[in-house]
PDB file of C-alpha atoms in Angstrom:
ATOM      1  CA  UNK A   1     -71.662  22.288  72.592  1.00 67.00           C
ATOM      2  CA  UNK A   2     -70.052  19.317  74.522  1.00 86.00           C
ATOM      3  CA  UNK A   3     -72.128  16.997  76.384  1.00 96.00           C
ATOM      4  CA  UNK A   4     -70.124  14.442  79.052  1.00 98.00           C
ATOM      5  CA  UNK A   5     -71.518  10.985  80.143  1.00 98.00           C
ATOM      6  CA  UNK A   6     -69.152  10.677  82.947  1.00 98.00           C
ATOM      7  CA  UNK A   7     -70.084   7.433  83.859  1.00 98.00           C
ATOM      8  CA  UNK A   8     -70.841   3.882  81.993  1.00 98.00           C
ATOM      9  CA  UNK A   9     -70.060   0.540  81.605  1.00 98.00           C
ATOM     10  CA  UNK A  10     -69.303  -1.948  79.268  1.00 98.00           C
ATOM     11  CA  UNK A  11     -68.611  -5.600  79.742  1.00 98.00           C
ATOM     12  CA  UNK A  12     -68.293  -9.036  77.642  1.00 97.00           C
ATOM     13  CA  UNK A  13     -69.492 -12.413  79.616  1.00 97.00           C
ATOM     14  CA  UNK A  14     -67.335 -14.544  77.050  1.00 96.00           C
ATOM     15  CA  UNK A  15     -64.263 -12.861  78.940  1.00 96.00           C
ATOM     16  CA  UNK A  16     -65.338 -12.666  82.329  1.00 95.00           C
ATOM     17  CA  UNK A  17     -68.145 -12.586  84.627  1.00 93.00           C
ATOM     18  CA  UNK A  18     -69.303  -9.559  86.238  1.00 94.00           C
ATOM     19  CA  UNK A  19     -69.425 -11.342  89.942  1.00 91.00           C
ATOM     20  CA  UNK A  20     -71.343  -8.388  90.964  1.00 93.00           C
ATOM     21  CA  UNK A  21     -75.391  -9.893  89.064  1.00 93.00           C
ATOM     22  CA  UNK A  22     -76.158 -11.690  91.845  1.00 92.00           C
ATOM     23  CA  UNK A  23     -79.384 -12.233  91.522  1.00 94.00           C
ATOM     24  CA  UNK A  24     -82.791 -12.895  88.803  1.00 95.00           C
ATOM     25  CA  UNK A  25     -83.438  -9.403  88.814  1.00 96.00           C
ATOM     26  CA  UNK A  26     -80.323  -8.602  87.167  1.00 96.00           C
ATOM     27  CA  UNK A  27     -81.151 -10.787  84.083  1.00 95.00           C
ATOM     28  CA  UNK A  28     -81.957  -7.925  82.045  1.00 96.00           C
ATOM     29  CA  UNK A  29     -78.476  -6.809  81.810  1.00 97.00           C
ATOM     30  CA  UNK A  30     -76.874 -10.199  81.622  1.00 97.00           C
ATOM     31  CA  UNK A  31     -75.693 -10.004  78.597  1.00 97.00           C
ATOM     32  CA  UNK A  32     -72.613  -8.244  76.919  1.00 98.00           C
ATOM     33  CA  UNK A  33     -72.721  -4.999  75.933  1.00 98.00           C
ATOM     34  CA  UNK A  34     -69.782  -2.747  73.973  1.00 98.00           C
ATOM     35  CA  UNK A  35     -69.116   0.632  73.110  1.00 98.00           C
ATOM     36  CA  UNK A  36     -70.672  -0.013  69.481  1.00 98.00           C
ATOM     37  CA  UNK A  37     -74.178  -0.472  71.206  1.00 98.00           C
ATOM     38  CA  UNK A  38     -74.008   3.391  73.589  1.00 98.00           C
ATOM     39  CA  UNK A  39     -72.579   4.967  70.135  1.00 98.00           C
ATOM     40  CA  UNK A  40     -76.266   5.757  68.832  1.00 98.00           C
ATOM     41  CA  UNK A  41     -78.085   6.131  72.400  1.00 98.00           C
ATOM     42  CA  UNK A  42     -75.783   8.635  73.024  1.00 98.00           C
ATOM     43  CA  UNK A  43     -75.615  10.242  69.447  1.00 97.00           C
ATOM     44  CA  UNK A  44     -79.022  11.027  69.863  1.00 97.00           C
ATOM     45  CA  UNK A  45     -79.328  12.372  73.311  1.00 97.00           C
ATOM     46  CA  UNK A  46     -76.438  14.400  72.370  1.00 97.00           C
ATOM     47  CA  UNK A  47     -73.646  13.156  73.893  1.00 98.00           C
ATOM     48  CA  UNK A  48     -70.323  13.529  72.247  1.00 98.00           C
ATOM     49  CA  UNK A  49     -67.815  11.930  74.994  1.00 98.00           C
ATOM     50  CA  UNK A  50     -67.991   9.666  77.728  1.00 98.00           C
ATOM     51  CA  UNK A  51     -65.909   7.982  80.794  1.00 98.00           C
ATOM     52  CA  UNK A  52     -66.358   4.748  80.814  1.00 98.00           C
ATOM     53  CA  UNK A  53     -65.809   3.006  84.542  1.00 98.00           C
ATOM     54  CA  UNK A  54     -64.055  -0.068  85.673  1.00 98.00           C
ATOM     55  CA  UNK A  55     -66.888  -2.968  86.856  1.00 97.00           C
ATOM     56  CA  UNK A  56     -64.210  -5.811  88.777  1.00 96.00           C
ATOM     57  CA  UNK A  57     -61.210  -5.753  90.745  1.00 96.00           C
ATOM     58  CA  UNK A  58     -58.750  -6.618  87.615  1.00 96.00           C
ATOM     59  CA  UNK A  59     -56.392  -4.690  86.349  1.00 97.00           C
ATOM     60  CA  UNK A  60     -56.778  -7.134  82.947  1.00 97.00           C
ATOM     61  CA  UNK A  61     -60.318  -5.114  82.885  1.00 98.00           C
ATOM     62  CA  UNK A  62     -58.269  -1.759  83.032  1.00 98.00           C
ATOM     63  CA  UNK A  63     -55.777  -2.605  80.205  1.00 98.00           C
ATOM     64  CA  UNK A  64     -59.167  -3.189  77.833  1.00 98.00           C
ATOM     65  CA  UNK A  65     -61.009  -0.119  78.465  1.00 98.00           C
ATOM     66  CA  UNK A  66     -57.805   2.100  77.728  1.00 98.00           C
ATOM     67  CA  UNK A  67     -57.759  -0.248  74.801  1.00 98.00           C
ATOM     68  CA  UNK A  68     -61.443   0.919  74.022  1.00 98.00           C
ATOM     69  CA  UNK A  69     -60.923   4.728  74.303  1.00 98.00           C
ATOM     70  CA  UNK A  70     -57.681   4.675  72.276  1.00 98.00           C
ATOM     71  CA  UNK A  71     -59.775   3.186  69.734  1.00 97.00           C
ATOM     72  CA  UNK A  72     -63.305   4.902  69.963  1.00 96.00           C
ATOM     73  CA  UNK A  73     -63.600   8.451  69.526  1.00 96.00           C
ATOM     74  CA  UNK A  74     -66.818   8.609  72.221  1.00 98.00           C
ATOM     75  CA  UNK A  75     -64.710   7.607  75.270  1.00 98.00           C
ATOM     76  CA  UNK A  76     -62.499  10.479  76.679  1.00 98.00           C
ATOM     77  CA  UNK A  77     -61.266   9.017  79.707  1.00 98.00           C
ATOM     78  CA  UNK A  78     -61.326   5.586  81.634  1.00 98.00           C
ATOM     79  CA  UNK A  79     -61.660   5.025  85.578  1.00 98.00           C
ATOM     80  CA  UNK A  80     -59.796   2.179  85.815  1.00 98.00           C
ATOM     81  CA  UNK A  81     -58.845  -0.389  89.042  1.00 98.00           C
ATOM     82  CA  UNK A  82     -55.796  -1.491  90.931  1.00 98.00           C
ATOM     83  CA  UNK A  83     -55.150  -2.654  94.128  1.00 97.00           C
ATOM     84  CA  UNK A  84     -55.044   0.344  96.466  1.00 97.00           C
ATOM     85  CA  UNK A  85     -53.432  -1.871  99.171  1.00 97.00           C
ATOM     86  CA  UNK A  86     -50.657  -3.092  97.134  1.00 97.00           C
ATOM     87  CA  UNK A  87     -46.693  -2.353  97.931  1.00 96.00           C
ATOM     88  CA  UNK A  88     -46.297  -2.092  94.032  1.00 97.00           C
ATOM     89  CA  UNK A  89     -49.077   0.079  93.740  1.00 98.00           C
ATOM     90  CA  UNK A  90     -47.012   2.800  92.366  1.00 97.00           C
ATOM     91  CA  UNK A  91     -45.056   0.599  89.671  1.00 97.00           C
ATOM     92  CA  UNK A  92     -48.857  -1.014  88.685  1.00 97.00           C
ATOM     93  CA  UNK A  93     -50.196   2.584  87.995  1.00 98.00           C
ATOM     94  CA  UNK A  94     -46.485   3.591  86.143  1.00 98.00           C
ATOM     95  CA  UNK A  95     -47.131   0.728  83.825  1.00 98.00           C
ATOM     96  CA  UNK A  96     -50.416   1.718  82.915  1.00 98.00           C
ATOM     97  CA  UNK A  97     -49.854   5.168  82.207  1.00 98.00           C
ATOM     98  CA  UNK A  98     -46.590   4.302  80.421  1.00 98.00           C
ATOM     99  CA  UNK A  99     -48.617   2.247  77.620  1.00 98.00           C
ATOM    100  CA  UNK A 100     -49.413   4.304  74.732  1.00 98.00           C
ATOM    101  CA  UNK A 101     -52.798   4.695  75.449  1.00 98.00           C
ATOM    102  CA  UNK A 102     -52.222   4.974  78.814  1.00 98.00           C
ATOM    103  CA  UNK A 103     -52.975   8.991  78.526  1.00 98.00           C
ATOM    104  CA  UNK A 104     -56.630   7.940  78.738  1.00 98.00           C
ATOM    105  CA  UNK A 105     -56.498   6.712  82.611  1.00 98.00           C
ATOM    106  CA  UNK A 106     -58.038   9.342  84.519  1.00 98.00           C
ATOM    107  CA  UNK A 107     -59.096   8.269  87.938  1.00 98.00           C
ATOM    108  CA  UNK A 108     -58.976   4.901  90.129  1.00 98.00           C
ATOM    109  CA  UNK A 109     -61.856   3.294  91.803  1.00 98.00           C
ATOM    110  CA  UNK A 110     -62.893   0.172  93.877  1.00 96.00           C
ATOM    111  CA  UNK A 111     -66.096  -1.388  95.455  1.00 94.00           C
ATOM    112  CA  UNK A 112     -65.947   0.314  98.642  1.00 93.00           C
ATOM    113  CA  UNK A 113     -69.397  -0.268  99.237  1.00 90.00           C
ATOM    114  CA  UNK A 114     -68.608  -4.046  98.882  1.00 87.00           C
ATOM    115  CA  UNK A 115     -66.164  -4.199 101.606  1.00 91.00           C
ATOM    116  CA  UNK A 116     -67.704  -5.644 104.874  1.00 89.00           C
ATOM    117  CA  UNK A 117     -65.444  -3.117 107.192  1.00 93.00           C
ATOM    118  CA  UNK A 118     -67.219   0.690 106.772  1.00 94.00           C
ATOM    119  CA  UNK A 119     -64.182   2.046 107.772  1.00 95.00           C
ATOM    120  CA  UNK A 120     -62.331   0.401 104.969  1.00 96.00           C
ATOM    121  CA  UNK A 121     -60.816   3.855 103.243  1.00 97.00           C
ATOM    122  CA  UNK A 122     -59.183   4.571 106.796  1.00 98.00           C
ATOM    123  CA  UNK A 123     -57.025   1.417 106.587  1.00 97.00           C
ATOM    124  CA  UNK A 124     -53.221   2.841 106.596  1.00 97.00           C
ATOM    125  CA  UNK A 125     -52.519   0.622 103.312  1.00 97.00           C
ATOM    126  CA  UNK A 126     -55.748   1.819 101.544  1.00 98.00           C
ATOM    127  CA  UNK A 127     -54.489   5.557 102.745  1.00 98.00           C
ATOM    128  CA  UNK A 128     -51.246   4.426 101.429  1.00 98.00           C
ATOM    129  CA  UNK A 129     -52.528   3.744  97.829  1.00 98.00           C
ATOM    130  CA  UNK A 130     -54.604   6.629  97.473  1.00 98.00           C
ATOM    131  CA  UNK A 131     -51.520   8.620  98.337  1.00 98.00           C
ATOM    132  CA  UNK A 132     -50.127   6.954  95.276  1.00 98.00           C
ATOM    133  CA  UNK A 133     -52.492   7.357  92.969  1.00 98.00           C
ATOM    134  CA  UNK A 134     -52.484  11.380  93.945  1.00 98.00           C
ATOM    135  CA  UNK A 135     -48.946  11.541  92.954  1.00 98.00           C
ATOM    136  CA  UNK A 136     -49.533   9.881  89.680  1.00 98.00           C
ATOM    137  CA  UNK A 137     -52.091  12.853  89.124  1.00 98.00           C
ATOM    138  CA  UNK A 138     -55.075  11.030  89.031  1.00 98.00           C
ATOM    139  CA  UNK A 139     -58.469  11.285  90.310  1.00 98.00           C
ATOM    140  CA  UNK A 140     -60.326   8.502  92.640  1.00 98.00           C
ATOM    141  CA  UNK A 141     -64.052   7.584  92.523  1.00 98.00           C
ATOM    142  CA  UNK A 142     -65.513   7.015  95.560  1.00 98.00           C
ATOM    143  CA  UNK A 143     -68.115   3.822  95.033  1.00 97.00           C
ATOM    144  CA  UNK A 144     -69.687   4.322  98.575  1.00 96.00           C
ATOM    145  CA  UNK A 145     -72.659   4.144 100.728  1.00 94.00           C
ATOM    146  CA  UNK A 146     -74.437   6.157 103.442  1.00 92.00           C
ATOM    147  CA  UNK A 147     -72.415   3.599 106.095  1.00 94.00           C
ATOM    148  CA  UNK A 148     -69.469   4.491 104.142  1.00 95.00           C
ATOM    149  CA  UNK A 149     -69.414   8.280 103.910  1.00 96.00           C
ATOM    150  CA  UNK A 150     -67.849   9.163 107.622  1.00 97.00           C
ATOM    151  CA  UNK A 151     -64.635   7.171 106.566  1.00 97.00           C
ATOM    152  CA  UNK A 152     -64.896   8.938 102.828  1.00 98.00           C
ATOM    153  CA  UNK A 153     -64.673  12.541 104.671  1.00 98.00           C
ATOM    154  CA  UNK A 154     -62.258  11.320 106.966  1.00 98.00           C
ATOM    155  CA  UNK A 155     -60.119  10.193 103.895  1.00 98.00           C
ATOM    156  CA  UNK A 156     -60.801  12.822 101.972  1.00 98.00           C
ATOM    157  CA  UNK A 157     -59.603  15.426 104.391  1.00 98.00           C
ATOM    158  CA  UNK A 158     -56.681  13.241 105.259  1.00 98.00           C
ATOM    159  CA  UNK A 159     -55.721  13.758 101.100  1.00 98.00           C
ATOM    160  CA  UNK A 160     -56.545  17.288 100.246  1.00 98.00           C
ATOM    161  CA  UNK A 161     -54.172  16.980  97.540  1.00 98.00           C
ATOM    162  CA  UNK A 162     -56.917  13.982  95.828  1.00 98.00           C
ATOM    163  CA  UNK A 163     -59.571  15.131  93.655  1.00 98.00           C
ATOM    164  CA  UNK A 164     -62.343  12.441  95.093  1.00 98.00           C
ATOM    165  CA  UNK A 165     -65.649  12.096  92.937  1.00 98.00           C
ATOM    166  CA  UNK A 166     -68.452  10.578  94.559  1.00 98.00           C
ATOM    167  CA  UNK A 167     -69.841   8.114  92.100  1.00 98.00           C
ATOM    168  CA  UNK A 168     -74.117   7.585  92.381  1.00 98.00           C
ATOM    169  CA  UNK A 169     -74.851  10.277  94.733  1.00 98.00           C
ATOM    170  CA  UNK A 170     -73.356   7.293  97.712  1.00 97.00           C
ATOM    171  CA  UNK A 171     -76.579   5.825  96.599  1.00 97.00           C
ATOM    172  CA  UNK A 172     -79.266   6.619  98.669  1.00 97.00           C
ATOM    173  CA  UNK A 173     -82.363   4.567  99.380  1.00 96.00           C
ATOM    174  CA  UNK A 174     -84.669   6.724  97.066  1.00 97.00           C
ATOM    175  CA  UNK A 175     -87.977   6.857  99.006  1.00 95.00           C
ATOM    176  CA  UNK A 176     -86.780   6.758 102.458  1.00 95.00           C
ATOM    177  CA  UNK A 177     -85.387   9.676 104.826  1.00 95.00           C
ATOM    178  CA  UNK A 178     -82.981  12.189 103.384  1.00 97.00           C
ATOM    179  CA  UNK A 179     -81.168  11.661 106.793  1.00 96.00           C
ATOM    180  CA  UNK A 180     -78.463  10.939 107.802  1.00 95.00           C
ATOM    181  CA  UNK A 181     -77.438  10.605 103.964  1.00 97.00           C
ATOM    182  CA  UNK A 182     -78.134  13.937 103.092  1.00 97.00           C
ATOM    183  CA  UNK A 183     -76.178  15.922 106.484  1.00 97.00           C
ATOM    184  CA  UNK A 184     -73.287  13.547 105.464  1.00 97.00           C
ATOM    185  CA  UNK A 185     -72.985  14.496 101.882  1.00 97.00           C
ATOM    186  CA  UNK A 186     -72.843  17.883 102.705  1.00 98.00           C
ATOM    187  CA  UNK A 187     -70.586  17.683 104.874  1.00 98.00           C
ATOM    188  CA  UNK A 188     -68.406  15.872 101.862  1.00 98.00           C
ATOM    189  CA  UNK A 189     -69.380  18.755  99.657  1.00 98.00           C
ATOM    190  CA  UNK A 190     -67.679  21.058 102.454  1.00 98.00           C
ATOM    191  CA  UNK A 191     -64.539  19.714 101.676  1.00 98.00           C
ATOM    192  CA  UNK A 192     -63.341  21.696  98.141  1.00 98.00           C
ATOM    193  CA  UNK A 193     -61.304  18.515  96.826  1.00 98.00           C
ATOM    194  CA  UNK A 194     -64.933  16.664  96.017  1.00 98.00           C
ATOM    195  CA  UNK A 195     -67.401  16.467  93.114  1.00 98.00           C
ATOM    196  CA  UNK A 196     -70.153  14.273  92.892  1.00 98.00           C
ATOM    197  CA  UNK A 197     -71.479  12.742  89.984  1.00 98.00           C
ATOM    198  CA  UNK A 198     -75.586  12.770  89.560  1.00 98.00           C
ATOM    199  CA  UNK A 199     -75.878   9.129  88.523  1.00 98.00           C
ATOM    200  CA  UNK A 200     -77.331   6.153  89.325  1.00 98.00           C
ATOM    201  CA  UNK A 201     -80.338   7.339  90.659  1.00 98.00           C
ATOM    202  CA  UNK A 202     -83.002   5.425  88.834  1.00 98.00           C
ATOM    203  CA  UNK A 203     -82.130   2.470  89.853  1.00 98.00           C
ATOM    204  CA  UNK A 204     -82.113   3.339  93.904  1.00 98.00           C
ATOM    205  CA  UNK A 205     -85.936   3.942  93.506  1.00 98.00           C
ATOM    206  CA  UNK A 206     -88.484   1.443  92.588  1.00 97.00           C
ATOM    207  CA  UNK A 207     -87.916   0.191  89.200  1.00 97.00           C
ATOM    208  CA  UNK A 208     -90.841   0.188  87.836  1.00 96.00           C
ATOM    209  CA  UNK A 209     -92.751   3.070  89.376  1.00 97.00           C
ATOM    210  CA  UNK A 210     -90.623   6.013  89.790  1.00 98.00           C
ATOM    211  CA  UNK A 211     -90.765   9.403  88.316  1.00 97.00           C
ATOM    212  CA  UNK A 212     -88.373  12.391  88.194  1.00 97.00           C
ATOM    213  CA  UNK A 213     -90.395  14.375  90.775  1.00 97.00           C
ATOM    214  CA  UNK A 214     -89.150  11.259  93.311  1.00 97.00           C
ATOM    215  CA  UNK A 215     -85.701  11.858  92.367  1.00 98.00           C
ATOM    216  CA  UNK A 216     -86.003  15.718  92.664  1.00 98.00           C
ATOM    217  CA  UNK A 217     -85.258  16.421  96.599  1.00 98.00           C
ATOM    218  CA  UNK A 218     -82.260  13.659  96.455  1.00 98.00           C
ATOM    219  CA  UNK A 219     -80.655  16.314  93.311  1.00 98.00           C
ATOM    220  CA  UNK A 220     -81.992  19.549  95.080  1.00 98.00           C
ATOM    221  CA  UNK A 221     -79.450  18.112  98.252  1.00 98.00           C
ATOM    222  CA  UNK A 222     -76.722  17.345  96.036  1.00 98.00           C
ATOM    223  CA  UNK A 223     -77.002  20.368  93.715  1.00 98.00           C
ATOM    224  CA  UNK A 224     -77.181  22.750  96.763  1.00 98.00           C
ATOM    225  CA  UNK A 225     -74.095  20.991  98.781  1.00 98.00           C
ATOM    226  CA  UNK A 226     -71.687  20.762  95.791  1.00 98.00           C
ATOM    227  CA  UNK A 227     -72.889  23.565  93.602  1.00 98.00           C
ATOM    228  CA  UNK A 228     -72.996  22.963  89.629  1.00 97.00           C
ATOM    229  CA  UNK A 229     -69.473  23.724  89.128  1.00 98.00           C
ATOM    230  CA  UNK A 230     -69.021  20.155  91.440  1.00 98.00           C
ATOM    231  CA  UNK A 231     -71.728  17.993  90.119  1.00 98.00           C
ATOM    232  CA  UNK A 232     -71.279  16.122  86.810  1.00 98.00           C
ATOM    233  CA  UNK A 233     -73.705  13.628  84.284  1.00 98.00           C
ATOM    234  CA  UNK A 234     -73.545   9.793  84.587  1.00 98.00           C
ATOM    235  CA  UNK A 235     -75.826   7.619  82.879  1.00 98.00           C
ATOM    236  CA  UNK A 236     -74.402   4.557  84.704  1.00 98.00           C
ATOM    237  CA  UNK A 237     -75.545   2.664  81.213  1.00 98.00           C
ATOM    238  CA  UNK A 238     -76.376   0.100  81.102  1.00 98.00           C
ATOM    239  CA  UNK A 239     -77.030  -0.600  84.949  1.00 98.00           C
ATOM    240  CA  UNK A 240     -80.019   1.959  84.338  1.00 98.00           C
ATOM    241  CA  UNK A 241     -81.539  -0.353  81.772  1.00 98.00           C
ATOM    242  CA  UNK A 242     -82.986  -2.106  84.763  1.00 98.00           C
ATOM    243  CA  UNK A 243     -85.028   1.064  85.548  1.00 98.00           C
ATOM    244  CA  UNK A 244     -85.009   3.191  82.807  1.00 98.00           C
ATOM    245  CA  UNK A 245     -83.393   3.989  78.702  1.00 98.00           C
ATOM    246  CA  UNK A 246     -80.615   5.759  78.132  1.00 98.00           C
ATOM    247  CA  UNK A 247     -82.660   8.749  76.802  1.00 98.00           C
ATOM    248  CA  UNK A 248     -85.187   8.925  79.902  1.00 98.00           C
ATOM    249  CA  UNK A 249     -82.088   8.786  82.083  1.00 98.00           C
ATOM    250  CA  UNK A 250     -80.695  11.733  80.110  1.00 98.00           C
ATOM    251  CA  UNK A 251     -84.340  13.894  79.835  1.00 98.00           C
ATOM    252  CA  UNK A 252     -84.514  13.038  83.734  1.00 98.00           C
ATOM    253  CA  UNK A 253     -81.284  14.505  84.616  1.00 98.00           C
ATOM    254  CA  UNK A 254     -82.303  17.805  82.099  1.00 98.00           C
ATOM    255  CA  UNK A 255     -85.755  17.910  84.073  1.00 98.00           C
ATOM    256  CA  UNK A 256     -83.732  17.361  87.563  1.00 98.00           C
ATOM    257  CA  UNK A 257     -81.598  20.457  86.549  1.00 98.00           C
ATOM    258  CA  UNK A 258     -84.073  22.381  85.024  1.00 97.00           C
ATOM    259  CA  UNK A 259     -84.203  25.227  86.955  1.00 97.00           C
ATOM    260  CA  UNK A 260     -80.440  26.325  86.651  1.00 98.00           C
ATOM    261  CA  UNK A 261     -79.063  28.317  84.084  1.00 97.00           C
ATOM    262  CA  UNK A 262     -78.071  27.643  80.992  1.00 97.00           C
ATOM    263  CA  UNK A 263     -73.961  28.218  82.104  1.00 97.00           C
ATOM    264  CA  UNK A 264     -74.844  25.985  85.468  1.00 98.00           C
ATOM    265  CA  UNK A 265     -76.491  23.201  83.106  1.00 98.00           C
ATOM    266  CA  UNK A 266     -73.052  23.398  80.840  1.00 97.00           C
ATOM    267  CA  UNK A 267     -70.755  22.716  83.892  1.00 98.00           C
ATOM    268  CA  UNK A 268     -73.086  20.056  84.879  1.00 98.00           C
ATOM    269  CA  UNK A 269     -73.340  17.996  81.229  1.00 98.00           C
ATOM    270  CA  UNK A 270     -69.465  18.984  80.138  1.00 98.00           C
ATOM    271  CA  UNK A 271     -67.131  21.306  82.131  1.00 98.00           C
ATOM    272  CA  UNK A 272     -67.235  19.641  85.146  1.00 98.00           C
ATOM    273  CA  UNK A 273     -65.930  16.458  83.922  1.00 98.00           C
ATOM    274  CA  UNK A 274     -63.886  18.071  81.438  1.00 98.00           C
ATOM    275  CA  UNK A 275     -61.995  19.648  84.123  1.00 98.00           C
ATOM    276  CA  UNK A 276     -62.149  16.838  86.826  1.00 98.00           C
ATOM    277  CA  UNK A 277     -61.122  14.294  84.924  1.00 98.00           C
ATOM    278  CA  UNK A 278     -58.813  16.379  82.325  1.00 97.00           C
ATOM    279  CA  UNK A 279     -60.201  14.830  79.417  1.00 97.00           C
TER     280      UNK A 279
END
């Protein structure tokens, strides 16, 4: 059986810096990591495919990872970046899917959650852009926060015709009140254009200290608001590395889904990537 990693990273500090490791505590992932060094992590947690996600506003960064996937059998599909309030931004996202490798850009995304204005998706060029990247049949991945999620269902009822994935569960603070994180969610989930990936959780709780039993009531809302056939695997690798391995991220999502079935388990680790993301 297939088994999707729907979200990762890769990045090389000889070519650019990641402008996002601010910060000591970052120092553990300071350093450049490829495709070559997730190849065995996920070989043995059993992943055979991944998406692998854009880190910085360049679309130089986008041209490379479809670069990557056309040469790497483990990458499926790239979520790649350009500038969603750009005039061109219909002739930037022609070029890259003309290129012949092009077939492996699946979905958009920017740092939302970096942008000072909450509001930011509701701007009429940002509205404008993810128009644009609808008609060139791709998906968008929503990089958000609680602050951020009333503009995200605003948006993503003003685009019906978007398939929005919510990358990180909008990254809750994993410890503190469910609320108002977990009302707004759901009310995302109501909205049938939406999935939500089950990533990046490790690293909103204590580094050091947390178990899966923390995470637990954080999945239980996002399992229940979305359903399985809406909720797909990330590892976010190798962001977890600050919290956890590759394989504990993997067991933890198997012991945060436990209690589903064995088809609602499949839709979670494969088909509903697969599908979302056509790979």
């Amino acid at each position: 059986m297939s088994r999707v990693d729907a979200h990762h990273h890769v990045w090389d500090l000889s070519v650019r810096e990641q402008t996002w490791m601010v910060g000591p505590e970052l120092d553990p992932i300071r350093r450049n990591f490829a495709i070559e060094d997730l190849a065995p992590l996920a070989a043995a947690a059993d992943i055979t495919s991944t998406v692998l996600v854009q880190t910085v506003g360049l679309v130089e960064e986008t041209v490379e990872f479809l670069e990557i996937a056309a040469g790497n059998d483990l990458v499926a599909g790239v979520v790649g970046w350009v500038d969603l309030t750009a005039e061109d931004i219909g002739e930037a996202l022609d070029g890259l899917l003309s290129r012949p490798d092009g077939s492996y850009l699946k979905a958009i995304r920017h740092q939302v959650h970096d942008e000072p204005d909450d509001g930011w998706l509701l701007r009429a060029d940002v509205q404008r852009g993810l128009a644009a990247i609808a008609e060139a049949g791709l998906a968008y991945d929503l990089l958000t926060k609680a602050p951020h999620l009333p503009a995200a269902i605003q948006t993503a009822r003003n685009l019906p015709q978007l398939s929005f994935v919510v990358d990180h569960i909008s990254k809750p603070v994993i410890g503190e009140p469910l609320e108002p994180w977990a009302g707004q969610l759901r009310e995302l989930a109501a909205l049938p254009n939406v999935t939500c990936k089950l990533s990046g959780m490790v690293t909103e709780a204590p580094w050091t200290t947390w178990k899966p039993a923390d995470l637990q009531p954080y999945a239980d809302v996002v399992l229940d608001a979305f359903g399985p056939d809406r909720v797909m695997f990330g590892s976010d690798w190798p962001v977890c590395l600050l919290a956890a391995t590759y394989n504990q991220v993997v067991e933890t999502a198997e012991t945060l889904t436990s209690s589903l079935t064995p088809a609602e388990r499949e839709a979670i680790f494969a088909t509903t990537a697969t599908r979302t993301y056509k790979l």
